Amino acid sequence: MRERVGAYVALTKPRIIELLLVTTVPTMILAQGGLPGIGLILATLVGGTLAAASANVYNCYLDRDIDEVMNRTKRRPLVTGEVTPRAALVFATVLGVVSLVWFALLVNVVSAWLTFAAIAIYVVGYTMILKRRTPQNIVWGGIAGCMPVLIGWSAVTGSLSWAALALFLVIFFWTPPHYWPLSMKFKRDYANAGVPMLPVVADDRRVAREMIVYGVAMVASSLALWPLAGMTWVYGVVATVLGVWFLSSCVTMLRRARDKADGKGGKVGEMKVFHASITYLTLLFVAVAVDVFLPL
């Protein structure tokens, strides 16, 4: 029973869900201008977890053929046979329906509709349409990963705002420089599976250049939040320092990619940038939450 439950949990990709939830609570704090009710926070987190789990299980179901040929994913339960495709499909559907009903009854209808949009964008937009067809798959498919901030904001206010849009754009522009380094490490896997991630179809220098472009837009969005949400100078300083730090890691990666292309170096350090992106987003949203409580 423990192994069976573990297999179903693995299908939900819990590590990805953790990252999504990191952005939700600070957003709710900012929308409230303080700490929202614990009941509302828990209801939003539970609903968000169920929704993200549903989308991830659908993804595993639809991608089980390519997961089988990728070293990174060949041990997923649908590939090993621990869970049947039919059982996974039923599991994903139940999770999705429960999440929507949960939001509609315990949070609000706006959040429920945004949750439905998030699941649809990830499952249909990214997994079914974009992933196997275009190198820009993660750019537009990444919209699904931006939805938790809109859901968190609407859970508190029942509506959206320009500040919520700024948070949305931070994650939208963050997603490519976060995911492309991981794609660089596993680009042989993606190539074997026929998935045209940008690092598969472009050299490391182009990938690094595009990461810098998206990184600059990400930092600009984080700074736009400063006046839009009426935040203090502390947030502005933290957002600026974090942005410069992350952009410097992307520039270093570009320099190493050029050296490698010229035969002067070896690794480009893509995983350092990947881990730096997680640190950046986590600390930025911690700053969002803390800034609300500063007596400045």
CSV table of C-alpha atoms in Angstrom, one decimal:
chain,number,residue,atom,x,y,z
A,1,MET,CA,0.0,0.0,0.0
A,2,ARG,CA,2.8,2.4,0.8
A,3,GLU,CA,4.5,1.8,-2.5
A,4,ARG,CA,1.2,2.2,-4.4
A,5,VAL,CA,0.4,5.5,-2.6
A,6,GLY,CA,4.0,6.7,-3.3
A,7,ALA,CA,3.5,6.0,-7.0
A,8,TYR,CA,0.4,8.1,-7.2
A,9,VAL,CA,2.1,10.9,-5.2
A,10,ALA,CA,5.1,10.8,-7.6
A,11,LEU,CA,2.8,11.4,-10.5
A,12,THR,CA,1.7,14.7,-9.0
A,13,LYS,CA,5.4,16.0,-9.1
A,14,PRO,CA,5.3,17.4,-5.5
A,15,ARG,CA,8.6,19.3,-5.9
A,16,ILE,CA,7.1,21.4,-8.6
A,17,ILE,CA,4.0,22.0,-6.5
A,18,GLU,CA,6.2,23.3,-3.6
A,19,LEU,CA,7.6,26.0,-5.9
A,20,LEU,CA,4.1,27.1,-7.0
A,21,LEU,CA,2.9,27.4,-3.4
A,22,VAL,CA,5.9,29.5,-2.4
A,23,THR,CA,4.5,32.3,-4.6
A,24,THR,CA,0.9,32.0,-3.4
A,25,VAL,CA,1.1,32.9,0.3
A,26,PRO,CA,3.2,36.1,-0.2
A,27,THR,CA,0.8,37.2,-2.9
A,28,MET,CA,-2.1,36.7,-0.5
A,29,ILE,CA,-0.3,38.7,2.2
A,30,LEU,CA,0.3,41.5,-0.3
A,31,ALA,CA,-3.2,41.5,-1.5
A,32,GLN,CA,-4.5,41.6,2.1
A,33,GLY,CA,-2.0,44.2,3.3
A,34,GLY,CA,-1.4,41.9,6.2
A,35,LEU,CA,-2.0,38.3,7.1
A,36,PRO,CA,-5.2,36.9,5.7
A,37,GLY,CA,-7.3,34.5,7.7
A,38,ILE,CA,-5.6,31.1,8.3
A,39,GLY,CA,-8.7,29.3,7.0
A,40,LEU,CA,-8.5,31.2,3.7
A,41,ILE,CA,-4.8,30.5,3.3
A,42,LEU,CA,-5.2,26.8,4.0
A,43,ALA,CA,-8.2,26.6,1.7
A,44,THR,CA,-6.3,28.3,-1.1
A,45,LEU,CA,-3.2,26.1,-0.6
A,46,VAL,CA,-5.1,22.9,-0.5
A,47,GLY,CA,-7.1,23.8,-3.6
A,48,GLY,CA,-3.9,24.9,-5.4
A,49,THR,CA,-2.2,21.7,-4.5
A,50,LEU,CA,-5.0,19.6,-5.9
A,51,ALA,CA,-5.2,21.6,-9.1
A,52,ALA,CA,-1.4,21.5,-9.7
A,53,ALA,CA,-1.4,17.8,-8.9
A,54,SER,CA,-4.2,17.2,-11.4
A,55,ALA,CA,-2.3,19.1,-14.2
A,56,ASN,CA,0.9,17.2,-13.4
A,57,VAL,CA,-0.8,13.8,-13.5
A,58,TYR,CA,-2.4,14.7,-16.8
A,59,ASN,CA,1.0,15.7,-18.1
A,60,CYS,CA,2.5,12.3,-17.0
A,61,TYR,CA,-0.4,10.5,-18.7
A,62,LEU,CA,0.0,12.4,-22.0
A,63,ASP,CA,3.8,12.3,-22.0
A,64,ARG,CA,4.2,8.7,-21.0
A,65,ASP,CA,5.6,7.8,-24.5
A,66,ILE,CA,8.4,10.3,-24.3
A,67,ASP,CA,9.0,9.7,-20.6
A,68,GLU,CA,9.9,6.2,-21.5
A,69,VAL,CA,12.9,7.2,-23.7
A,70,MET,CA,14.2,10.0,-21.4
A,71,ASN,CA,16.6,9.0,-18.7
A,72,ARG,CA,15.3,11.7,-16.4
A,73,THR,CA,11.8,10.4,-16.5
A,74,LYS,CA,12.0,6.7,-17.3
A,75,ARG,CA,11.3,5.7,-13.7
A,76,ARG,CA,8.0,7.5,-13.5
A,77,PRO,CA,5.1,5.2,-12.3
A,78,LEU,CA,3.3,5.2,-15.7
A,79,VAL,CA,6.5,4.1,-17.4
A,80,THR,CA,7.4,1.4,-14.9
A,81,GLY,CA,3.8,0.1,-14.8
A,82,GLU,CA,3.2,0.9,-11.1
A,83,VAL,CA,0.1,2.9,-12.2
A,84,THR,CA,-2.0,2.1,-15.3
A,85,PRO,CA,-2.8,4.8,-17.8
A,86,ARG,CA,-6.5,4.4,-17.1
A,87,ALA,CA,-6.0,4.8,-13.3
A,88,ALA,CA,-3.8,7.9,-13.9
A,89,LEU,CA,-6.4,9.5,-16.1
A,90,VAL,CA,-9.1,8.9,-13.5
A,91,PHE,CA,-6.9,10.2,-10.7
A,92,ALA,CA,-6.1,13.4,-12.6
A,93,THR,CA,-9.7,14.0,-13.4
A,94,VAL,CA,-10.8,13.5,-9.8
A,95,LEU,CA,-8.1,15.8,-8.5
A,96,GLY,CA,-9.1,18.5,-11.1
A,97,VAL,CA,-12.8,18.3,-10.4
A,98,VAL,CA,-12.3,18.3,-6.6
A,99,SER,CA,-10.0,21.3,-6.9
A,100,LEU,CA,-12.5,23.4,-8.8
A,101,VAL,CA,-15.4,22.5,-6.5
A,102,TRP,CA,-13.2,23.2,-3.5
A,103,PHE,CA,-12.3,26.7,-4.8
A,104,ALA,CA,-15.9,27.5,-5.8
A,105,LEU,CA,-17.3,26.5,-2.4
A,106,LEU,CA,-14.5,27.5,0.0
A,107,VAL,CA,-12.8,30.4,-1.7
A,108,ASN,CA,-14.6,32.1,-4.5
A,109,VAL,CA,-15.8,31.6,-8.1
A,110,VAL,CA,-13.1,33.9,-9.6
A,111,SER,CA,-10.4,31.7,-8.1
A,112,ALA,CA,-12.2,28.6,-9.4
A,113,TRP,CA,-12.3,29.9,-13.0
A,114,LEU,CA,-8.6,31.0,-12.8
A,115,THR,CA,-7.8,27.5,-11.5
A,116,PHE,CA,-9.6,25.9,-14.4
A,117,ALA,CA,-7.7,28.2,-16.8
A,118,ALA,CA,-4.4,27.1,-15.2
A,119,ILE,CA,-5.1,23.4,-15.6
A,120,ALA,CA,-6.3,23.9,-19.2
A,121,ILE,CA,-3.3,26.0,-20.2
A,122,TYR,CA,-0.8,23.4,-18.8
A,123,VAL,CA,-2.6,20.3,-20.1
A,124,VAL,CA,-3.9,21.5,-23.4
A,125,GLY,CA,-1.8,24.5,-24.3
A,126,TYR,CA,1.6,23.3,-23.1
A,127,THR,CA,1.5,19.5,-23.0
A,128,MET,CA,-0.8,18.7,-26.0
A,129,ILE,CA,-0.1,21.6,-28.4
A,130,LEU,CA,3.1,23.4,-27.7
A,131,LYS,CA,5.6,21.0,-26.1
A,132,ARG,CA,6.3,18.8,-29.1
A,133,ARG,CA,5.9,21.6,-31.8
A,134,THR,CA,7.9,24.7,-30.9
A,135,PRO,CA,11.0,25.8,-29.0
A,136,GLN,CA,8.9,28.5,-27.4
A,137,ASN,CA,6.9,25.8,-25.7
A,138,ILE,CA,8.0,26.7,-22.2
A,139,VAL,CA,7.5,30.4,-22.7
A,140,TRP,CA,3.8,30.3,-23.5
A,141,GLY,CA,3.1,27.0,-21.7
A,142,GLY,CA,4.7,28.6,-18.6
A,143,ILE,CA,1.7,30.8,-18.2
A,144,ALA,CA,0.1,28.0,-16.2
A,145,GLY,CA,2.9,28.4,-13.7
A,146,CYS,CA,2.1,32.1,-13.3
A,147,MET,CA,-1.5,31.5,-12.4
A,148,PRO,CA,-1.0,30.8,-8.7
A,149,VAL,CA,-0.3,34.4,-8.0
A,150,LEU,CA,-3.5,35.5,-9.7
A,151,ILE,CA,-5.4,32.7,-7.9
A,152,GLY,CA,-3.9,33.8,-4.5
A,153,TRP,CA,-4.7,37.5,-5.2
A,154,SER,CA,-8.3,36.8,-6.2
A,155,ALA,CA,-8.7,34.5,-3.2
A,156,VAL,CA,-8.2,37.5,-1.0
A,157,THR,CA,-9.8,40.3,-3.1
A,158,GLY,CA,-12.3,38.5,-5.4
A,159,SER,CA,-10.7,40.4,-8.3
A,160,LEU,CA,-7.4,41.2,-10.0
A,161,SER,CA,-5.2,44.3,-10.1
A,162,TRP,CA,-2.1,45.8,-11.8
A,163,ALA,CA,0.0,44.6,-8.9
A,164,ALA,CA,-1.2,41.1,-9.5
A,165,LEU,CA,-0.3,41.5,-13.1
A,166,ALA,CA,3.2,42.6,-12.2
A,167,LEU,CA,3.6,39.4,-10.1
A,168,PHE,CA,2.3,37.4,-13.0
A,169,LEU,CA,4.9,38.9,-15.3
A,170,VAL,CA,7.7,38.3,-12.9
A,171,ILE,CA,7.0,34.5,-13.0
A,172,PHE,CA,6.3,34.6,-16.8
A,173,PHE,CA,9.7,36.1,-17.6
A,174,TRP,CA,11.4,34.0,-14.9
A,175,THR,CA,10.2,30.7,-16.4
A,176,PRO,CA,12.5,30.5,-19.5
A,177,PRO,CA,15.8,31.3,-17.6
A,178,HIS,CA,14.7,28.9,-15.0
A,179,TYR,CA,13.8,26.0,-17.2
A,180,TRP,CA,16.2,26.3,-20.1
A,181,PRO,CA,19.3,25.6,-18.0
A,182,LEU,CA,17.7,22.3,-17.0
A,183,SER,CA,16.8,21.6,-20.6
A,184,MET,CA,20.5,22.2,-21.5
A,185,LYS,CA,21.6,19.6,-19.0
A,186,PHE,CA,19.1,17.0,-20.4
A,187,LYS,CA,19.1,18.2,-24.0
A,188,ARG,CA,20.1,14.8,-25.3
A,189,ASP,CA,17.1,13.3,-23.6
A,190,TYR,CA,14.8,15.9,-25.2
A,191,ALA,CA,16.4,15.4,-28.6
A,192,ASN,CA,15.9,11.6,-28.4
A,193,ALA,CA,12.3,12.2,-27.4
A,194,GLY,CA,11.7,14.6,-30.3
A,195,VAL,CA,10.9,17.5,-28.0
A,196,PRO,CA,12.3,20.8,-29.5
A,197,MET,CA,13.3,22.6,-26.3
A,198,LEU,CA,15.3,25.7,-27.2
A,199,PRO,CA,18.7,24.2,-26.1
A,200,VAL,CA,18.0,21.3,-28.4
A,201,VAL,CA,17.6,23.4,-31.5
A,202,ALA,CA,19.9,26.3,-30.6
A,203,ASP,CA,23.5,26.6,-29.4
A,204,ASP,CA,24.3,27.5,-25.8
A,205,ARG,CA,25.2,31.1,-26.7
A,206,ARG,CA,21.8,31.8,-28.1
A,207,VAL,CA,20.1,30.2,-25.2
A,208,ALA,CA,22.1,32.3,-22.7
A,209,ARG,CA,21.4,35.5,-24.7
A,210,GLU,CA,17.7,34.8,-24.6
A,211,MET,CA,17.9,34.0,-20.9
A,212,ILE,CA,19.4,37.5,-20.3
A,213,VAL,CA,16.6,39.2,-22.3
A,214,TYR,CA,13.9,37.4,-20.3
A,215,GLY,CA,15.9,38.1,-17.1
A,216,VAL,CA,15.9,41.8,-17.8
A,217,ALA,CA,12.2,41.8,-18.3
A,218,MET,CA,11.7,39.8,-15.1
A,219,VAL,CA,13.7,42.3,-13.1
A,220,ALA,CA,11.8,45.2,-14.7
A,221,SER,CA,8.5,43.5,-13.7
A,222,SER,CA,9.7,43.0,-10.1
A,223,LEU,CA,10.6,46.7,-9.9
A,224,ALA,CA,7.2,47.7,-11.4
A,225,LEU,CA,5.6,46.0,-8.5
A,226,TRP,CA,7.3,48.5,-6.2
A,227,PRO,CA,5.1,51.5,-7.0
A,228,LEU,CA,2.1,49.5,-8.2
A,229,ALA,CA,1.7,47.8,-4.8
A,230,GLY,CA,2.9,50.8,-2.8
A,231,MET,CA,5.8,48.9,-1.3
A,232,THR,CA,8.7,50.3,0.8
A,233,TRP,CA,12.2,51.1,-0.3
A,234,VAL,CA,13.3,47.8,1.4
A,235,TYR,CA,11.6,45.8,-1.2
A,236,GLY,CA,13.0,47.9,-4.0
A,237,VAL,CA,16.6,47.4,-2.7
A,238,VAL,CA,16.1,43.7,-2.3
A,239,ALA,CA,14.5,43.3,-5.8
A,240,THR,CA,17.3,45.3,-7.4
A,241,VAL,CA,20.1,43.3,-5.6
A,242,LEU,CA,18.5,40.0,-6.4
A,243,GLY,CA,17.9,41.0,-10.0
A,244,VAL,CA,21.5,42.1,-10.5
A,245,TRP,CA,22.8,38.9,-8.8
A,246,PHE,CA,20.7,36.6,-11.0
A,247,LEU,CA,21.5,38.5,-14.2
A,248,SER,CA,25.2,38.3,-13.5
A,249,SER,CA,24.9,34.5,-13.3
A,250,CYS,CA,23.2,34.5,-16.7
A,251,VAL,CA,26.0,36.8,-18.1
A,252,THR,CA,28.6,34.4,-16.7
A,253,MET,CA,26.9,31.5,-18.4
A,254,LEU,CA,27.0,33.4,-21.7
A,255,ARG,CA,30.7,34.1,-21.3
A,256,ARG,CA,31.4,30.4,-20.6
A,257,ALA,CA,29.2,29.4,-23.6
A,258,ARG,CA,31.3,31.7,-25.8
A,259,ASP,CA,34.5,30.2,-24.4
A,260,LYS,CA,33.3,26.7,-24.9
A,261,ALA,CA,32.3,27.5,-28.5
A,262,ASP,CA,35.8,28.9,-29.1
A,263,GLY,CA,37.4,25.8,-27.6
A,264,LYS,CA,38.6,27.7,-24.5
A,265,GLY,CA,36.4,26.1,-21.8
A,266,GLY,CA,34.3,23.1,-20.8
A,267,LYS,CA,31.1,23.4,-18.9
A,268,VAL,CA,28.8,26.5,-19.1
A,269,GLY,CA,27.5,26.0,-15.5
A,270,GLU,CA,23.8,25.7,-16.5
A,271,MET,CA,22.8,24.0,-13.2
A,272,LYS,CA,24.2,26.8,-11.2
A,273,VAL,CA,21.9,29.2,-13.0
A,274,PHE,CA,19.0,26.7,-12.5
A,275,HIS,CA,19.5,26.6,-8.8
A,276,ALA,CA,20.1,30.4,-8.7
A,277,SER,CA,16.7,30.9,-10.4
A,278,ILE,CA,15.0,29.0,-7.6
A,279,THR,CA,16.8,31.0,-4.9
A,280,TYR,CA,16.0,34.3,-6.7
A,281,LEU,CA,12.2,33.6,-6.9
A,282,THR,CA,12.0,32.3,-3.3
A,283,LEU,CA,13.9,35.3,-1.8
A,284,LEU,CA,11.9,37.8,-3.9
A,285,PHE,CA,8.6,36.5,-2.7
A,286,VAL,CA,9.9,36.4,0.9
A,287,ALA,CA,10.6,40.1,0.4
A,288,VAL,CA,7.1,40.6,-0.9
A,289,ALA,CA,5.6,39.1,2.2
A,290,VAL,CA,8.0,40.7,4.7
A,291,ASP,CA,7.7,44.2,3.2
A,292,VAL,CA,4.0,44.3,4.1
A,293,PHE,CA,4.8,44.2,7.8
A,294,LEU,CA,7.6,46.8,7.8
A,295,PRO,CA,6.8,50.0,9.8
A,296,LEU,CA,8.2,52.2,7.1
